[in-house]
Short mmCIF file of C-alpha atoms in Angstrom, two decimals:
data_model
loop_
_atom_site.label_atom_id
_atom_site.label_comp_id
_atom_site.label_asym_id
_atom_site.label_seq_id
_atom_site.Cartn_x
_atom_site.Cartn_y
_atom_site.Cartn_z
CA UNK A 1 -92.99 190.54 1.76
CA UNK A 2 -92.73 186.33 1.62
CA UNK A 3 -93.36 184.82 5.11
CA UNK A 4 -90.03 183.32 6.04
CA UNK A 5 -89.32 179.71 8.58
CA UNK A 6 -86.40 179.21 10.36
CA UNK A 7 -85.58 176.75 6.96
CA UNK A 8 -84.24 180.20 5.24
CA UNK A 9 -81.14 180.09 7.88
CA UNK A 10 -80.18 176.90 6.79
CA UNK A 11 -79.36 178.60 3.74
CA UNK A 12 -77.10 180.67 5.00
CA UNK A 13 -73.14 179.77 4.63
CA UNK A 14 -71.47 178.12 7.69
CA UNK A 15 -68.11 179.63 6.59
CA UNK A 16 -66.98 181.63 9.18
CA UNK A 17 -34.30 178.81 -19.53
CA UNK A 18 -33.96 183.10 -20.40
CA UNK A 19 -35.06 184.66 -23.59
CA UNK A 20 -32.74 187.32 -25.20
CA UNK A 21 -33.67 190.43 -27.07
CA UNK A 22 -32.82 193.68 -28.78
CA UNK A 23 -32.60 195.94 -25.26
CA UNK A 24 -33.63 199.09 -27.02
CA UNK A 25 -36.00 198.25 -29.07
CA UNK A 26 -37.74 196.18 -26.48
CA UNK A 27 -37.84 199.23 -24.02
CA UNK A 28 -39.54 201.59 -26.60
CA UNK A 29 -42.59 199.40 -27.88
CA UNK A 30 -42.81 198.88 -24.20
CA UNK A 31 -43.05 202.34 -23.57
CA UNK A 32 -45.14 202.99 -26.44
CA UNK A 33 -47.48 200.31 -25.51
CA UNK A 34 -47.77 201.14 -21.88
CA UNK A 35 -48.34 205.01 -22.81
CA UNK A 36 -51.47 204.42 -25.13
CA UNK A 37 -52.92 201.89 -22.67
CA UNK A 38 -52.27 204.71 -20.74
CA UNK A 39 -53.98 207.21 -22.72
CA UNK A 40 -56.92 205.45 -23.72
CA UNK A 41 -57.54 204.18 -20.09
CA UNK A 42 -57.96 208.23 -18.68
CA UNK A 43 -59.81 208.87 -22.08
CA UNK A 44 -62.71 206.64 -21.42
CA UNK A 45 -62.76 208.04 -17.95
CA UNK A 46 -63.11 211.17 -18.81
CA UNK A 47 -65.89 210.30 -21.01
CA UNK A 48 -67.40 208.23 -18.01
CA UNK A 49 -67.07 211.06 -16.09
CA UNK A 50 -69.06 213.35 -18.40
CA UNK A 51 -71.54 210.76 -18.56
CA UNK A 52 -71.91 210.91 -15.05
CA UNK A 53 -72.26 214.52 -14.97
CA UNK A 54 -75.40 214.65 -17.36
CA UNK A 55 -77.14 212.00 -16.12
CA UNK A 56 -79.31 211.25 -12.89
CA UNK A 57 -77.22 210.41 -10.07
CA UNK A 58 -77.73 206.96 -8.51
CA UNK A 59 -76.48 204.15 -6.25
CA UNK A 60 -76.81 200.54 -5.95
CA UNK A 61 -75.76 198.78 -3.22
CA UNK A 62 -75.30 195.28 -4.43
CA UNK A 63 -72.39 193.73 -6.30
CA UNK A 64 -72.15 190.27 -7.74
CA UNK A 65 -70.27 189.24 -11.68
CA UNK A 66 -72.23 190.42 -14.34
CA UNK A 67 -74.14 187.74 -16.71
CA UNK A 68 -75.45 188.52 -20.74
CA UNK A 69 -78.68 187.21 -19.35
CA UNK A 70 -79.09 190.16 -16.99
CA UNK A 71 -83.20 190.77 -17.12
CA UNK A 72 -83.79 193.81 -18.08
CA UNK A 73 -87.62 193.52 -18.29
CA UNK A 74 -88.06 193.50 -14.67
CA UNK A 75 -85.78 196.60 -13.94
CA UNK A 76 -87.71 200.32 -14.47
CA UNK A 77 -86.91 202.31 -16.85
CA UNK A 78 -87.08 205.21 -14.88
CA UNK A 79 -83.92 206.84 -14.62
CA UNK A 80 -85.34 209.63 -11.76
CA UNK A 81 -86.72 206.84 -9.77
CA UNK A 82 -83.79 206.87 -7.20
CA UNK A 83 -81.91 209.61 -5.33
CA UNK A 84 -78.89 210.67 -3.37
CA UNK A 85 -81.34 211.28 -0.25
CA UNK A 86 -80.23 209.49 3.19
CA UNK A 87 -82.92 207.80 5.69
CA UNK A 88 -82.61 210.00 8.89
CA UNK A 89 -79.91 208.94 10.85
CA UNK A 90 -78.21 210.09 14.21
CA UNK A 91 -79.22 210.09 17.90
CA UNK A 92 -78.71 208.00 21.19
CA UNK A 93 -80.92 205.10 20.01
CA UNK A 94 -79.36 205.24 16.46
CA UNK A 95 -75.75 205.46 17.79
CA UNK A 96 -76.21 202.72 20.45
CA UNK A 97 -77.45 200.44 17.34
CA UNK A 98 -74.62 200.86 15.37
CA UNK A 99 -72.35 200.11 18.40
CA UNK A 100 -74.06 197.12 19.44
CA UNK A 101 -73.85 195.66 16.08
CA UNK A 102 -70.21 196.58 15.90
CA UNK A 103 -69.27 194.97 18.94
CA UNK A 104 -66.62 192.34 18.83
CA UNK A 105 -67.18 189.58 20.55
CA UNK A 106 -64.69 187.10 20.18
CA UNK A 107 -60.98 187.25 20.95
CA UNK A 108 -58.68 188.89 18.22
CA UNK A 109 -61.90 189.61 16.19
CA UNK A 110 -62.69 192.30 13.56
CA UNK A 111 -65.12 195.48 13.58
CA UNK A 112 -66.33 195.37 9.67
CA UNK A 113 -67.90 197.76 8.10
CA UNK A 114 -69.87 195.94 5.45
CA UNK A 115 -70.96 197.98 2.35
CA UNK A 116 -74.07 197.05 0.09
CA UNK A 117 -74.92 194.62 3.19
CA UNK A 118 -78.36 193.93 2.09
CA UNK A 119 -77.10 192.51 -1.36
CA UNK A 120 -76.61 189.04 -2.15
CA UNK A 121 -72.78 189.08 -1.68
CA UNK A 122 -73.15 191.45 1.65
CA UNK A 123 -75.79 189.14 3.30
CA UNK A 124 -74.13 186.12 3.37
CA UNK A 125 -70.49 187.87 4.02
CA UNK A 126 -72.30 189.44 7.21
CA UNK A 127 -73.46 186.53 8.57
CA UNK A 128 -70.44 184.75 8.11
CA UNK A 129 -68.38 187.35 9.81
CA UNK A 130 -71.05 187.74 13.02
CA UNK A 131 -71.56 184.07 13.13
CA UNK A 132 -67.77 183.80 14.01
CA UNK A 133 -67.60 186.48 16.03
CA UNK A 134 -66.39 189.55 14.68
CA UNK A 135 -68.21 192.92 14.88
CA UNK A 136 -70.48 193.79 11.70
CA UNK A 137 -72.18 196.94 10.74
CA UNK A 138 -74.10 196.76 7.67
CA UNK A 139 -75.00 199.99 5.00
CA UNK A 140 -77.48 199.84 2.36
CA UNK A 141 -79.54 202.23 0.32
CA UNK A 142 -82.17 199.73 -0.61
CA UNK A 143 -82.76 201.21 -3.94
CA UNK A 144 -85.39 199.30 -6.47
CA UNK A 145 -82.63 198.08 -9.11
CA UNK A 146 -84.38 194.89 -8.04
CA UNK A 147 -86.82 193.83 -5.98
CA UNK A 148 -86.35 195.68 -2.68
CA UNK A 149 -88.83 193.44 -0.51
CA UNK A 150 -86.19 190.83 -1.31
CA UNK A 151 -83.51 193.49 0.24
CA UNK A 152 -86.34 193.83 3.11
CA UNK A 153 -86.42 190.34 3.85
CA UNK A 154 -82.77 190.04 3.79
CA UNK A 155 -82.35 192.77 6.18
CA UNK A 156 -84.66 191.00 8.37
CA UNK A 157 -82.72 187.87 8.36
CA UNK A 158 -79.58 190.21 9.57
CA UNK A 159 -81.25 191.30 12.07
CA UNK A 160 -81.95 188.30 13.61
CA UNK A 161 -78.20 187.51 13.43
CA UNK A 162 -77.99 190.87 15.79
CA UNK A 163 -76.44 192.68 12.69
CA UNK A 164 -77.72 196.38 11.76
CA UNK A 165 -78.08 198.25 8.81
CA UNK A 166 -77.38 201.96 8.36
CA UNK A 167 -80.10 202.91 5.39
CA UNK A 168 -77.86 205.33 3.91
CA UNK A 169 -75.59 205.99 0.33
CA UNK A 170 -71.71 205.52 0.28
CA UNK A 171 -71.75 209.32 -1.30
CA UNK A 172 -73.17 210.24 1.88
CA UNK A 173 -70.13 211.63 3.57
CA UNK A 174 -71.08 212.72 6.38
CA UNK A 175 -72.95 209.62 7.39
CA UNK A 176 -69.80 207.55 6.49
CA UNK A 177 -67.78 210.13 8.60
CA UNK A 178 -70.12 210.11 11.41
CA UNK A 179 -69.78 205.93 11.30
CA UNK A 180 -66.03 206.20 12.03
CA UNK A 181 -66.46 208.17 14.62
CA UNK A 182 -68.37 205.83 16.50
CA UNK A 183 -66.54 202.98 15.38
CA UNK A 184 -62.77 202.41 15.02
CA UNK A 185 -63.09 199.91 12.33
CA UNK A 186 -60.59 197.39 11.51
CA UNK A 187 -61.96 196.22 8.06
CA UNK A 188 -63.94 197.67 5.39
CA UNK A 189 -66.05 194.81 3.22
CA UNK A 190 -67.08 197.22 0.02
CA UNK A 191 -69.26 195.22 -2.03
CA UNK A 192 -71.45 198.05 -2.49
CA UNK A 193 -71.84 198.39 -6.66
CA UNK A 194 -74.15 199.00 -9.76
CA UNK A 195 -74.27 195.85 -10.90
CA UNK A 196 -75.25 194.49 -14.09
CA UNK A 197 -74.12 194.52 -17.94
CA UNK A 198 -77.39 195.56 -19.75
CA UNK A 199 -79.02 198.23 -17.39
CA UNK A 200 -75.77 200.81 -18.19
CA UNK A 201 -77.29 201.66 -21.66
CA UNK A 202 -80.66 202.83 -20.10
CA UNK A 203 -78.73 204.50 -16.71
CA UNK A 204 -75.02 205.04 -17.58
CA UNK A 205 -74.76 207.98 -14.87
CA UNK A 206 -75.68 205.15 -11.82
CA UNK A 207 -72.55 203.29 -12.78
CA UNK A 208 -70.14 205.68 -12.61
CA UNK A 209 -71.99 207.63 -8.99
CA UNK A 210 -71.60 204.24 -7.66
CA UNK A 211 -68.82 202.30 -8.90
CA UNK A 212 -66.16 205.13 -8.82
CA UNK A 213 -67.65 208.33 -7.31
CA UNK A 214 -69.28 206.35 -4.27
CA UNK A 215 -65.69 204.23 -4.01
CA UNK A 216 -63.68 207.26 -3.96
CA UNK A 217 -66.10 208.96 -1.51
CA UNK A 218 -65.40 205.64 0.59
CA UNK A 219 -61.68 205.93 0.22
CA UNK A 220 -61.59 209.70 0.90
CA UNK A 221 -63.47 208.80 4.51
CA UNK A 222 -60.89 205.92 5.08
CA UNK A 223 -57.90 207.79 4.07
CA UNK A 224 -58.91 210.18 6.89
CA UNK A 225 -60.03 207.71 9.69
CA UNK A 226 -57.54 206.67 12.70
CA UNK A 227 -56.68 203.84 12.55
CA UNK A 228 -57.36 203.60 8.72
CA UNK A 229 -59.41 200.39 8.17
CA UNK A 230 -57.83 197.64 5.81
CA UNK A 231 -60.22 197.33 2.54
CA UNK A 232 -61.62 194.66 0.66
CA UNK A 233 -63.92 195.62 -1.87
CA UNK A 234 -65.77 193.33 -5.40
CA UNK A 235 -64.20 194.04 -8.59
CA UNK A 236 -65.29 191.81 -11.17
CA UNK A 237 -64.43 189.00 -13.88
CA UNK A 238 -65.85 191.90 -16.32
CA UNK A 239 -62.83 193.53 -16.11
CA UNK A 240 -60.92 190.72 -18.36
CA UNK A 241 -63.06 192.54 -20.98
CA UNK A 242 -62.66 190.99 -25.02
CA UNK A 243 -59.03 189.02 -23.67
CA UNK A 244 -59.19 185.52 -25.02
CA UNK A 245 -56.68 184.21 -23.41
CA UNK A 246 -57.94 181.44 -20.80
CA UNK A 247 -57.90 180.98 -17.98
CA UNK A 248 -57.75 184.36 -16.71
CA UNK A 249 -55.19 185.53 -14.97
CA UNK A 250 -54.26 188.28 -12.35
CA UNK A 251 -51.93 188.96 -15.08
CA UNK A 252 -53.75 189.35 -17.74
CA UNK A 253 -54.26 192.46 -19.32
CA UNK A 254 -57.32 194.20 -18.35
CA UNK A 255 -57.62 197.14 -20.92
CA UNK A 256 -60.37 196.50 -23.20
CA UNK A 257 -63.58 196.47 -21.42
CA UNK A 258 -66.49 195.39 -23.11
CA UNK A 259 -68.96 197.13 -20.82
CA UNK A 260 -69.11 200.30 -18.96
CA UNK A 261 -69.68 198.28 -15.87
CA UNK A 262 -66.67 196.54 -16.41
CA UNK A 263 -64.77 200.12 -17.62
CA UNK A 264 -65.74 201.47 -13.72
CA UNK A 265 -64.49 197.90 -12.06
CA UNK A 266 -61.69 198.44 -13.83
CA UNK A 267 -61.23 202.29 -12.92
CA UNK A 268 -61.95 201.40 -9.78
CA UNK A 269 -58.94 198.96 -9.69
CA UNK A 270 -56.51 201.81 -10.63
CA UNK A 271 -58.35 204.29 -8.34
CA UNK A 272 -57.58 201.71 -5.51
CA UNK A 273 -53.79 201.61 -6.87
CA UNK A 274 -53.76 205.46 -6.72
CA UNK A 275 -55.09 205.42 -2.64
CA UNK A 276 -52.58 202.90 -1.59
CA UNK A 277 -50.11 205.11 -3.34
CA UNK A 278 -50.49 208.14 -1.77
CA UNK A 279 -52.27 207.29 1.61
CA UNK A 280 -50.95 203.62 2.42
CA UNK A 281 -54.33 202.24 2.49
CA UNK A 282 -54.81 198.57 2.66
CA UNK A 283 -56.66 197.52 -0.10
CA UNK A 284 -57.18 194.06 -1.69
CA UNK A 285 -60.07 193.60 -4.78
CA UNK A 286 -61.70 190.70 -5.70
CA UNK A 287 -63.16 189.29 -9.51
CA UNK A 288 -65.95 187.35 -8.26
CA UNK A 289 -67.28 184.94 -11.73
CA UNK A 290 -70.68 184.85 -11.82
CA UNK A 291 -72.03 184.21 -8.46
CA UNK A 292 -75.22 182.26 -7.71
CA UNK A 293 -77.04 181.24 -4.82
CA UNK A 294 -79.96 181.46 -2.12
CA UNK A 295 -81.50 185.09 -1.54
CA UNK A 296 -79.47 185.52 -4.91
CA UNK A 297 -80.16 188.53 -7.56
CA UNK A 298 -83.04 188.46 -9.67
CA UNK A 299 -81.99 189.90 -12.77
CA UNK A 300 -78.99 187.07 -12.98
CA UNK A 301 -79.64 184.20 -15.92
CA UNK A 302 -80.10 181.28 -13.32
CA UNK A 303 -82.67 183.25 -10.75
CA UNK A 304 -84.95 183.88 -13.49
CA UNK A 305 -84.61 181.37 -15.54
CA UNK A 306 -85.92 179.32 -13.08
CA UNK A 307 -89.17 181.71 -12.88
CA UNK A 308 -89.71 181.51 -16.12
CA UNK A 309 -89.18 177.52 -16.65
CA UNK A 310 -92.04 177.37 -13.58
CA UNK A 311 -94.11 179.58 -15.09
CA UNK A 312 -94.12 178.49 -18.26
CA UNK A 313 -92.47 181.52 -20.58
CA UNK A 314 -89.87 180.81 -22.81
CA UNK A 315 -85.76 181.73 -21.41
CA UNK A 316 -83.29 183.09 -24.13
CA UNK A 317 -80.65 180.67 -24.88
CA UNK A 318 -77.79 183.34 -26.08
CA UNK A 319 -75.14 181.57 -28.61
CA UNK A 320 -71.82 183.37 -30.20
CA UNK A 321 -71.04 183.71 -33.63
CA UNK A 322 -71.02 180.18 -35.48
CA UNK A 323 -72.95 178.69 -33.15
CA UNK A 324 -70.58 179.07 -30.72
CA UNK A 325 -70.90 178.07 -27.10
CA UNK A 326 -71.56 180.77 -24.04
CA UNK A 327 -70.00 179.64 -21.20
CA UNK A 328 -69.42 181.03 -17.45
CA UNK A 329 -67.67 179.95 -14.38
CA UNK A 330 -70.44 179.93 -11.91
CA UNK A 331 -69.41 179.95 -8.35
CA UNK A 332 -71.37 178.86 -5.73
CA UNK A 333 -72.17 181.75 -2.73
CA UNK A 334 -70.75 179.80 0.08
CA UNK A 335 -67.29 179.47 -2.01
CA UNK A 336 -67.21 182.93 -2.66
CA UNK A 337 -67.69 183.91 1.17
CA UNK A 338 -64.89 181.99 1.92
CA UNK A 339 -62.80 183.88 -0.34
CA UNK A 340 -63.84 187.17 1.55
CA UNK A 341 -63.46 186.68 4.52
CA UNK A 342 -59.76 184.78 3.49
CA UNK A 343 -58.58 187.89 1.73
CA UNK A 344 -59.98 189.51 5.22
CA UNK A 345 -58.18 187.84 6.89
CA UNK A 346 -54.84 187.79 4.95
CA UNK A 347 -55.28 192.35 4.80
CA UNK A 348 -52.22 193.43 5.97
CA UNK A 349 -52.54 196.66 7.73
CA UNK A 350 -52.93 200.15 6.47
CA UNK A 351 -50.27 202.45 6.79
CA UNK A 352 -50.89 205.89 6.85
CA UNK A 353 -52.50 208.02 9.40
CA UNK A 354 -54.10 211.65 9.42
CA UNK A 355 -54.36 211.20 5.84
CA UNK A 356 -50.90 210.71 5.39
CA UNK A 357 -48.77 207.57 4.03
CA UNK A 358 -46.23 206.53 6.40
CA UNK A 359 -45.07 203.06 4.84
CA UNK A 360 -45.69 201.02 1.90
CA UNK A 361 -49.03 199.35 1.88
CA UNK A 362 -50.53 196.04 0.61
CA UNK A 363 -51.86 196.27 -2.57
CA UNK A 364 -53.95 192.86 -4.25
CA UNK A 365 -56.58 191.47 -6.83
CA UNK A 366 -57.45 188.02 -6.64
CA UNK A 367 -59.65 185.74 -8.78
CA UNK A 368 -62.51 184.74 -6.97
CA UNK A 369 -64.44 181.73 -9.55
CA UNK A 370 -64.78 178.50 -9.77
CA UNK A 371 -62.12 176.95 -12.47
CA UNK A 372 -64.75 174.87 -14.27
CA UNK A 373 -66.90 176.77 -17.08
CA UNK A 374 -70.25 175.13 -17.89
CA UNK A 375 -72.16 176.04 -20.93
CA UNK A 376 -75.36 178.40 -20.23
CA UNK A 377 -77.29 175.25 -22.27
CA UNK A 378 -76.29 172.70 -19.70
CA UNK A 379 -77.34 175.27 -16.54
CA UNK A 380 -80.68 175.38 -18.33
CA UNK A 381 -80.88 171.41 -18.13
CA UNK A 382 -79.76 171.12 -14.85
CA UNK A 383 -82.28 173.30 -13.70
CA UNK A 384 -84.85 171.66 -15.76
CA UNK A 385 -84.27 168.17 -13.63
CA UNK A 386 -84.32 169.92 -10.58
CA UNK A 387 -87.73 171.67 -11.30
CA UNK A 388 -88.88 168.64 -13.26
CA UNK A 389 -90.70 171.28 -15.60
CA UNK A 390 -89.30 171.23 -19.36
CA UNK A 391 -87.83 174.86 -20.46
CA UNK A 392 -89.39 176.75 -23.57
CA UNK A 393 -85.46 177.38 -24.97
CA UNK A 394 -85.23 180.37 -27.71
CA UNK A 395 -82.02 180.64 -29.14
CA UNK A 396 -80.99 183.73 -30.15
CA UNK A 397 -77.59 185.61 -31.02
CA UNK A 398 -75.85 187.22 -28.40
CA UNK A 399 -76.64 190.55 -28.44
CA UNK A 400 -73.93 192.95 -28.62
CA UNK A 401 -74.60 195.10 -25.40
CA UNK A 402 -71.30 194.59 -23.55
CA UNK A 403 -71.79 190.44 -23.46
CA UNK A 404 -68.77 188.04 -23.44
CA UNK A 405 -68.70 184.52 -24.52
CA UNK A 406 -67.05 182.91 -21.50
CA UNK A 407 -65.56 183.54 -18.24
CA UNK A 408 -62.71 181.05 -16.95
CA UNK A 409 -60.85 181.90 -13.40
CA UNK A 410 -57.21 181.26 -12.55
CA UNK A 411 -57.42 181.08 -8.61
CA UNK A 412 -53.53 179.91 -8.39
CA UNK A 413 -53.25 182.90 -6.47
CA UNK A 414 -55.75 182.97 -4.10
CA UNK A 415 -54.98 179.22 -3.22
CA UNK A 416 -51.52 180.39 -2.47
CA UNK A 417 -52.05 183.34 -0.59
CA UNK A 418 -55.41 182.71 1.90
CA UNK A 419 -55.81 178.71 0.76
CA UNK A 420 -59.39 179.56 -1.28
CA UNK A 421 -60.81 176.01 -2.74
CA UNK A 422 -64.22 175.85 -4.44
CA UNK A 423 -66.11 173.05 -3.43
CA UNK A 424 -69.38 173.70 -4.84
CA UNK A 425 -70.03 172.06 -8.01
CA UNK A 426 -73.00 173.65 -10.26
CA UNK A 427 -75.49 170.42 -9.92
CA UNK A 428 -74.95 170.95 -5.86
CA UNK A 429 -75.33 174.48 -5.88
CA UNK A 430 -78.75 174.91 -7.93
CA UNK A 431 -79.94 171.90 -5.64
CA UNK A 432 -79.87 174.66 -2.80
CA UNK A 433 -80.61 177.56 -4.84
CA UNK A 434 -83.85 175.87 -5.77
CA UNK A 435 -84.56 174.08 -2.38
CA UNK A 436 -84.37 177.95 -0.88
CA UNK A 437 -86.13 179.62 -3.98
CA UNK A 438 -89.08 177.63 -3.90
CA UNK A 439 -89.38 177.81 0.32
CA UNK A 440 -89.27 181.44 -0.48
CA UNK A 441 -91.82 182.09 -3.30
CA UNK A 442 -94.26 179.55 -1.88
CA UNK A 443 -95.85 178.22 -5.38
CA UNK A 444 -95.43 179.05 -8.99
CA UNK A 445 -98.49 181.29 -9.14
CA UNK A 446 -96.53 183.45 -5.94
CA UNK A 447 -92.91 183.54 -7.70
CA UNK A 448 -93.56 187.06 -9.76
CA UNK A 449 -90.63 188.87 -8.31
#
């Protein structure tokens, strides 16, 4: 693992007229629209459900948007390499751990329950939380999606911020139920995901153990606990799917997924509806657009782009049909924190308790981007003046493995309801992503990960 300086925290975000028509007509295409959405929504999840059935079961815990540059040549193609197995957990030095890291210590603070806490998302989210004083337990399984000395040395920063991490799977349910005994937690932060567009072709099964049986297995625990924590969990910009309609909107429709990664954010979405339904959970998603950042994922276009520009190998430059432009709404990490911990702070109370619904509950998505698509081309030349190192560009089709053309967030809503305001522009934000990337890999020759 990379020697890290006390440099690395400085990384870390400080964010603690009315239109007339035929009635009946109107109300039958509605109907018949709404009942094959309907129909072809629980058909593909039946079929991801049989998928998950037949292949190996798996779990990521780390959740960030998707990107068509996802690297698939550094993830294994060993579809066995990971299990449903739990690090040993349990006893007095365990349990007084988890309770020390849960402790709240400022007034009118929150006890979180951070999922996927060794990701890129869950990292900085943790430390923002502890930094202003709420109570933060972490849970990873540190599985080898990516590099998991990078998880290591994440975990390491954590605990140096007095937060601990459980090693252990969200399908683990008796570790989650053992968790809520010790801890009454206000807040659940589920960021906890496969992630990625590419890698569900090789390992369909780990999207669907993950994304909706290790949610529901989450829910199921939540639904149960007393008090029942509020929940906010990562959805993604992948749900907006092959809609071309820009920017997009919380209102958009969300029914043609172009991956299965985004097909389980988006089941995931009406799994949440369904739980807040019947049990009154709190539970408020968020479609983070392409995040990037320190301690960042490596198998996103920007992280190794930049390993490859250093090291002299040639990046893919992906272009759409006619030459057309790819384009994504990068958001820097420190904006998307913010927008956690406002929706966290904007969760309205669950409402049920013994497993029971007692009142209507809240029930959100929010956009969580940017609003300013750049052009893959122009991240590539940005990143070239930062590096001073000229990129070997190859410019190739883009490949039709669940990739979109652009991404483009409407945040309206999120301004309105918990004041979120990206600040970051992409020049600033590869600054520090490079600044931290090349404190952490030492030297060209040393950045292989």
């Amino acid at each position: 693992m990379k020697q890290m300086s006390s440099s690395h925290m400085d990384n870390i975000p400080s964010t603690p007229g009315k239109f007339k028509m035929e009635k009946s007509s109107y109300i039958q295409r509605c109907r018949h629209s709404s009942s094959v959405a309907k129909l072809t929504f629980f058909v593909f999840l039946g079929l991801i459900l049989v998928l998950f059935f037949k292949s190996p079961s798996t779990s990521s815990l780390s959740s960030s948007s998707s990107s068509p540059y996802s690297s698939s040549s550094s993830i294994s193609s060993d579809l066995s390499r990971r299990s449903l197995k739990t690090s040993s957990w349990g006893g007095l030095a365990w349990e007084k751990r988890v309770r020390s890291s849960a402790r709240i210590r400022s007034r009118n603070g929150f006890s979180v329950l951070v999922t996927g806490a060794a990701g890129f998302v869950g990292t900085h989210a943790s430390v923002a939380l502890k930094r202003r004083g709420d109570g933060v337990l972490g849970l990873d399984n540190f599985n080898d999606y990516y590099d998991p000395a990078l998880k290591r040395a994440r975990q390491s920063l954590l605990e140096r911020s007095g937060i601990y991490i459980v090693e252990g799977d969200i399908n683990d349910a008796p570790l989650l139920k053992k968790l809520f005994e010790l801890i009454p937690f206000t807040h659940v932060m589920h960021l906890a995901a496969q992630a990625g567009v590419r890698y569900a072709m090789e390992n369909p099964g780990s999207y669907v153990h993950s994304n909706i049986a290790g949610f529901v297995n989450l829910l199921e625990v939540c639904k149960s606990a007393n008090p029942q924590p509020a929940i906010v969990w990562a959805s993604s910009s992948s749900v907006y799917g092959l809609n071309t309609k820009v920017p997009f909107s919380e209102k958009d429709r969300t029914d043609q997924p172009a991956s299965l990664y985004a097909a389980t954010k988006k089941a995931g979405e009406e799994i949440a509806h369904t739980y807040n339904h019947i049990y009154g959970l709190s539970l408020t998603g968020l479609r983070f657009f392409t995040v990037y950042g320190p301690w960042g994922r490596p198998d996103m276009a920007y992280f190794f782009f930049t390993r490859n520009i250093l090291k002299g190998k040639s990046i893919p430059i992906f272009e759409a049909a006619n030459h057309g432009t790819v384009a994504r709404d990068f958001t820097y990490i420190d904006d998307i924190v913010k927008g956690c911990l406002g929706a966290l702070d904007t969760a309205e109370k669950s409402t049920g308790s013994g497993g029971k619904k007692r009142a209507p509950a809240q029930l959100r998505v929010f956009n969580l981007g940017n609003t300013s698509p750049v052009p893959v081309s122009d991240l590539v030349s940005i990143l070239e003046r930062l590096l001073k190192v000229k990129a070997k560009r190859l410019v190739m089709k883009l490949p039709r493995n669940g990739d979109v053309q652009f991404t483009h967030a409407n945040i309206s809503s999120a301004r309105r309801e918990f004041g979120y305001k990206p600040t970051t522009d992409l020049q600033t934000g590869l600054k520090k992503f490079v600044r931290w990337y090349v404190s952490y890999y030492g030297s060209v020759k040393k950045s292989d990960q």
